[in-house]
């Protein structure tokens, strides 16, 4: 009965638009008081949930992305992507996706992509005569690539919660991220042919070389991060520190675009985002502890296995559950709550936890494009001055290729697991 009250109070607080960390904490506290447990259980489990060395990667990856935005490096990435794919029909739509692939290797957060690159991309597409609906839709959809291609803040959280190698999760995200980009580019091509959108520029090797030289040093960021992790030179946490130091060095000493004011802005942005993420992780840890204590994972597993023992049907059911959760809950909170419940089920049916991680994160990225939470849509509504409701409508068609990739990855695990097996498991 108290578990029902736990969930009822959580959803009631969420409907009242109470911040998710507070909603999780208050509903957990209510359960603790009703059960007569000592109130010290709440802070104890919150601190235990945040006391993890791999979580140190979170503020440094956030700082690296903030410094890249503050130093004006995103414009160099955009120009390079433009020189490569701008010649195609609907050129700036393809540039939008290409720039997101590159920026994904630096920030690891969909909101950072939408807020940093999004403003540049939408402005350029407006100037070229693209509809606002198309511009916002492709920008929102392409921003979801960021947390799939390494580095990735959600994958760090998943790795901590599931005790899975973050390095394996990172390399597992490369192929799925590229598949997402390819599917979105097909969608852009289809739209562009139907609406007769122009080619943005001619393909010239000289222009590619020129923009590549301007973007070369920022392009080395993902090489340093992924290469260092795969080679064993440093851990994901150390890679995050290196990425932040590298971004700061570029802005201060190479390009000279970072000053004290911009550094302070990037630092404050990092502090605010890190504090909100860790508060959610701490509050969700208490909630997850309550679920574990009440054997929620075992009950969930029994319920699913009573319906079917088919591995892929269970994965499909899990996908539907995570999609629904992603509609209402912030990504980090959803990961923290879902992993302790889903992991035992998938272990019983032989699903690799790395495969599960990619499926869960991609599900939750789709949730960022759907109301009522839809964080990416709120950010893009702000930077584009397009009403939120219109942003939602514009994004709907681009959910089709993303859901198609999600289903493909669900039923063809080798697409996710090939690189981890080659690089880590031989």
C-alpha positions in Angstrom: 0.0 0.0 0.0 2.8 2.4 0.9 4.4 1.8 -2.5 1.2 2.9 -4.2 1.3 6.1 -2.0 4.9 6.6 -3.0 4.1 6.7 -6.7 0.9 8.6 -6.2 2.6 11.3 -4.3 5.4 11.5 -6.9 3.0 11.9 -9.8 0.9 14.4 -7.9 3.9 16.5 -7.2 5.0 16.3 -10.8 1.6 17.4 -12.0 1.9 20.4 -9.7 5.2 21.1 -11.6 7.3 20.7 -8.5 11.0 20.2 -9.6 11.7 16.6 -10.1 14.5 16.4 -7.5 12.1 17.9 -4.8 9.3 15.6 -6.0 11.4 12.5 -5.6 12.8 13.7 -2.2 9.4 14.6 -0.8 7.7 11.4 -1.9 10.5 9.3 -0.5 10.4 11.2 2.8 6.7 10.6 3.0 7.3 6.9 2.6 10.0 6.9 5.2 7.8 8.7 7.7 4.8 6.5 7.1 6.9 3.3 7.5 8.4 4.7 10.7 12.0 4.6 9.5 14.5 7.0 10.9 14.6 10.3 8.9 18.4 10.0 8.6 17.8 7.3 5.9 17.0 10.1 3.5 20.3 12.1 3.6 22.3 8.9 4.1 21.1 7.4 0.9 21.3 10.7 -1.0 24.9 11.1 -0.1 25.7 7.4 -0.9 24.1 7.9 -4.3 26.3 10.9 -5.1 29.5 9.4 -3.6 30.9 8.0 -6.8 34.2 8.7 -8.5 32.9 8.3 -12.1 30.3 11.0 -11.4 33.2 13.5 -11.3 33.1 13.2 -15.1 29.7 15.0 -15.1 30.9 18.6 -14.2 34.0 18.4 -16.4 32.1 17.3 -19.5 29.5 20.1 -18.8 32.4 22.6 -18.4 34.0 21.4 -21.7 30.7 22.0 -23.6 30.2 25.4 -21.9 33.7 26.5 -22.7 33.3 25.4 -26.4 30.1 27.5 -26.6 31.6 30.5 -24.8 34.8 30.5 -26.9 32.8 30.6 -30.2 34.2 27.2 -31.3 30.7 26.1 -32.3 30.7 28.4 -35.3 33.9 26.8 -36.6 32.3 23.3 -36.3 29.2 24.6 -38.2 31.3 26.1 -41.0 33.2 22.8 -41.4 30.0 20.7 -41.5 28.7 23.2 -44.1 31.6 22.7 -46.4 31.1 18.9 -46.3 27.4 18.4 -46.7 26.0 21.9 -47.6 25.9 20.9 -51.3 23.0 18.5 -50.8 19.4 19.4 -51.3 18.3 21.1 -48.1 22.0 21.7 -47.4 21.6 23.5 -44.1 19.4 20.7 -42.7 22.2 18.2 -43.4 24.7 20.7 -42.0 22.6 20.9 -38.8 22.9 17.1 -38.4 26.6 17.0 -39.3 27.4 19.7 -36.8 25.6 17.8 -34.1 27.6 14.7 -34.8 30.8 16.7 -34.4 29.6 18.6 -31.3 28.4 15.4 -29.8 32.1 14.5 -29.3 32.6 17.5 -27.1 29.6 18.1 -24.9 27.6 14.9 -24.4 24.4 16.7 -23.6 21.3 17.3 -25.9 20.4 20.6 -24.1 23.9 21.9 -24.7 23.7 21.1 -28.4 20.3 22.7 -28.7 21.3 25.8 -26.8 24.8 26.3 -28.3 24.6 25.1 -31.9 20.8 25.5 -32.1 20.9 29.3 -32.1 23.5 29.4 -34.9 21.7 26.7 -37.0 18.2 28.2 -36.8 19.5 31.7 -37.6 21.4 30.4 -40.6 18.4 28.4 -41.8 16.0 31.4 -41.4 18.4 33.6 -43.4 18.4 31.0 -46.2 14.6 30.9 -46.4 13.8 27.7 -44.6 10.5 27.4 -42.7 10.8 27.8 -38.9 9.0 24.5 -38.4 11.5 22.6 -40.5 14.4 24.4 -38.9 13.3 23.8 -35.3 12.3 20.2 -36.0 15.6 19.1 -37.5 17.6 21.0 -34.8 15.6 19.3 -32.0 16.0 15.9 -33.5 19.7 16.2 -34.3 20.4 17.4 -30.7 19.5 13.9 -29.5 22.6 12.5 -31.2 24.8 14.3 -28.5 24.1 11.9 -25.6 24.6 8.8 -27.8 27.9 9.5 -29.5 30.6 9.7 -26.8 31.2 11.4 -24.5 27.7 11.2 -22.9 26.5 12.4 -19.6 23.5 10.0 -19.5 25.8 7.1 -20.3 28.0 8.1 -17.4 25.0 8.1 -15.1 23.8 4.7 -16.5 27.3 3.2 -16.1 27.4 4.3 -12.4 23.9 3.0 -11.6 24.4 -0.3 -13.5 28.1 -0.8 -12.5 28.9 -1.1 -16.3 32.1 0.0 -17.9 31.7 3.6 -19.1 34.3 3.0 -21.7 32.3 0.2 -23.3 29.1 2.3 -23.1 30.9 5.2 -24.9 32.2 3.1 -27.8 28.8 1.3 -28.0 27.2 4.6 -28.8 29.2 5.4 -31.9 27.4 3.2 -34.4 23.9 4.0 -33.0 24.7 7.7 -33.1 25.8 7.5 -36.8 22.6 5.5 -37.6 20.5 8.2 -36.0 22.3 10.9 -38.1 21.9 8.9 -41.3 18.1 8.3 -40.7 17.6 12.0 -40.1 19.5 13.0 -43.2 17.2 10.7 -45.2 14.3 12.5 -43.7 15.8 15.9 -44.5 16.5 14.8 -48.1 12.8 13.7 -48.4 11.5 17.0 -47.0 13.9 19.1 -49.1 12.9 17.4 -52.4 9.2 17.8 -51.6 9.6 21.5 -50.6 12.3 22.4 -53.1 14.8 23.6 -50.4 18.0 24.9 -52.0 21.5 23.5 -51.9 23.5 25.7 -49.5 26.8 25.7 -51.3 28.9 24.0 -53.9 31.3 21.3 -52.8 34.9 22.6 -53.1 37.9 20.8 -51.7 39.5 24.1 -51.1 36.7 25.3 -48.9 36.7 21.9 -47.0 40.4 22.2 -46.4 40.1 25.9 -45.3 37.2 25.2 -42.8 39.0 22.0 -41.6 42.1 23.9 -40.7 39.9 26.4 -38.7 38.1 23.5 -36.9 41.1 21.1 -36.6 41.9 21.7 -33.0 38.3 21.5 -31.8 37.9 18.3 -33.9 40.6 16.7 -31.8 38.5 16.9 -28.7 36.6 13.6 -29.4 39.8 12.0 -30.6 41.4 12.8 -27.3 38.4 11.6 -25.3 37.6 8.4 -27.1 41.2 7.6 -28.1 42.4 8.1 -24.5 39.7 5.9 -23.0 40.0 3.1 -25.5 43.8 3.0 -25.4 43.7 2.9 -21.6 45.6 6.2 -21.3 43.0 7.5 -18.9 39.6 6.7 -17.4 36.4 8.5 -18.5 36.6 10.8 -15.5 40.2 11.7 -16.4 39.1 12.1 -20.0 36.5 14.7 -18.9 39.2 16.7 -17.1 41.4 16.6 -20.2 38.5 17.7 -22.4 37.7 20.7 -20.1 41.4 21.7 -19.9 41.8 21.4 -23.7 38.7 23.5 -24.3 40.0 26.2 -21.9 43.4 26.1 -23.5 41.9 26.6 -27.0 39.8 29.5 -25.8 42.5 31.3 -23.8 45.7 30.7 -25.6 44.9 29.6 -29.2 41.9 31.6 -30.2 41.9 34.3 -27.5 38.1 34.3 -27.4 37.8 33.5 -23.7 38.0 36.3 -21.2 37.2 36.5 -17.5 33.5 37.3 -18.0 33.0 34.3 -20.4 35.0 32.0 -18.1 32.8 33.1 -15.1 29.6 32.5 -17.2 30.8 29.0 -18.2 31.8 28.2 -14.6 28.4 29.3 -13.3 26.6 27.4 -16.0 28.6 24.3 -15.0 27.9 24.8 -11.3 24.2 25.2 -11.8 23.8 22.2 -14.1 26.0 20.0 -12.0 24.2 20.9 -8.8 20.8 20.1 -10.4 22.0 16.8 -11.9 23.6 15.6 -8.6 20.5 16.7 -6.6 18.4 14.5 -8.9 20.8 11.6 -8.7 20.8 11.8 -4.9 17.0 12.1 -4.6 16.5 9.3 -7.2 18.9 7.1 -5.2 16.6 7.2 -2.2 13.6 6.4 -4.4 15.5 3.5 -6.0 16.6 2.2 -2.6 12.9 2.1 -1.5 12.0 0.2 -4.7 14.8 -2.2 -4.1 13.8 -2.7 -0.4 10.3 -3.6 -1.6 11.6 -6.0 -4.2 10.0 -3.9 -7.0 12.6 -5.3 -9.5 11.7 -8.9 -8.7 7.9 -8.1 -9.0 8.5 -6.3 -12.3 10.5 -9.2 -13.6 7.9 -11.8 -12.6 5.2 -9.7 -14.2 7.0 -9.4 -17.5 8.1 -13.1 -17.6 4.5 -14.2 -16.8 3.5 -12.4 -20.0 6.2 -13.9 -22.2 9.7 -15.3 -22.0 10.6 -14.1 -25.5 13.7 -11.9 -25.2 12.7 -9.5 -28.0 9.1 -9.1 -26.8 10.3 -8.3 -23.4 12.8 -5.7 -24.8 9.9 -4.2 -26.8 7.8 -4.0 -23.6 10.7 -2.4 -21.8 11.1 0.1 -24.7 7.4 1.1 -24.3 7.8 1.5 -20.6 10.9 3.7 -20.9 9.2 5.8 -23.7 6.3 6.5 -21.4 8.5 7.3 -18.5 10.6 9.6 -20.7 7.4 11.6 -21.5 7.1 12.7 -17.9 10.4 12.4 -16.2 13.8 14.1 -16.6 16.5 11.9 -18.1 18.9 11.6 -15.1 16.0 10.9 -12.7 14.5 8.3 -15.1 17.9 6.5 -15.4 18.4 6.4 -11.7 15.0 4.9 -11.0 14.7 2.6 -14.0 18.1 0.9 -14.0 17.7 -0.9 -10.6 14.3 -2.2 -11.9 15.2 -3.1 -15.5 18.6 -4.5 -15.0 17.6 -7.7 -13.1 14.9 -8.5 -15.8 17.3 -8.1 -18.7 20.0 -10.2 -17.0 17.5 -13.0 -16.6 16.8 -13.1 -20.4 20.5 -12.6 -21.4 20.5 -9.0 -22.6 23.9 -7.4 -22.4 23.8 -4.4 -20.0 25.7 -2.3 -22.5 23.0 -3.0 -25.1 20.3 -2.1 -22.5 22.1 1.2 -21.8 22.0 2.4 -25.4 18.3 1.4 -25.7 17.4 3.2 -22.5 19.3 6.4 -23.3 17.9 6.6 -26.9 14.4 6.1 -25.5 14.9 8.9 -23.0 16.4 11.2 -25.7 13.1 10.8 -27.7 11.4 11.8 -24.4 13.3 15.1 -24.6 11.4 15.9 -27.8 7.9 15.2 -26.3 5.8 17.1 -23.9 5.1 17.6 -21.1 8.8 17.6 -20.1 10.5 18.1 -23.5 13.6 20.0 -22.2 15.1 20.4 -25.7 11.8 21.9 -27.0 11.8 24.4 -24.2 15.3 25.5 -25.0 14.7 25.7 -28.8 11.5 27.6 -28.2 13.5 30.2 -26.2 16.4 30.5 -28.7 14.1 30.6 -31.8 11.2 32.6 -30.4 8.9 30.0 -31.8 5.9 29.0 -29.5 6.4 25.8 -27.6 3.2 24.2 -29.1 4.5 24.9 -32.6 7.9 23.4 -31.7 6.1 20.2 -30.6 4.2 20.0 -33.9 7.4 20.7 -35.9 9.3 17.9 -34.2 6.7 15.1 -34.6 7.7 14.0 -38.1 11.4 13.6 -37.0 10.4 11.2 -34.3 9.7 8.6 -37.0 13.3 8.0 -38.1 14.5 8.1 -34.4 11.9 5.5 -33.4 12.9 3.4 -36.4 16.5 3.4 -35.3 15.5 2.6 -31.8 13.6 -0.5 -33.0 16.5 -1.5 -35.2 19.0 -1.3 -32.3 16.5 -3.2 -30.0 16.2 -6.2 -32.4 19.8 -6.2 -33.8 22.1 -6.0 -30.7 25.2 -6.5 -32.8 24.9 -2.9 -34.1 25.5 -1.8 -30.5 27.9 -4.5 -29.2 30.3 -4.9 -32.2 32.7 -2.1 -31.2 32.8 -3.0 -27.4 33.5 -6.7 -28.3 36.3 -5.7 -30.7 37.9 -3.1 -28.5 37.3 -4.4 -24.9 36.3 -8.1 -24.9 38.9 -9.9 -27.0 
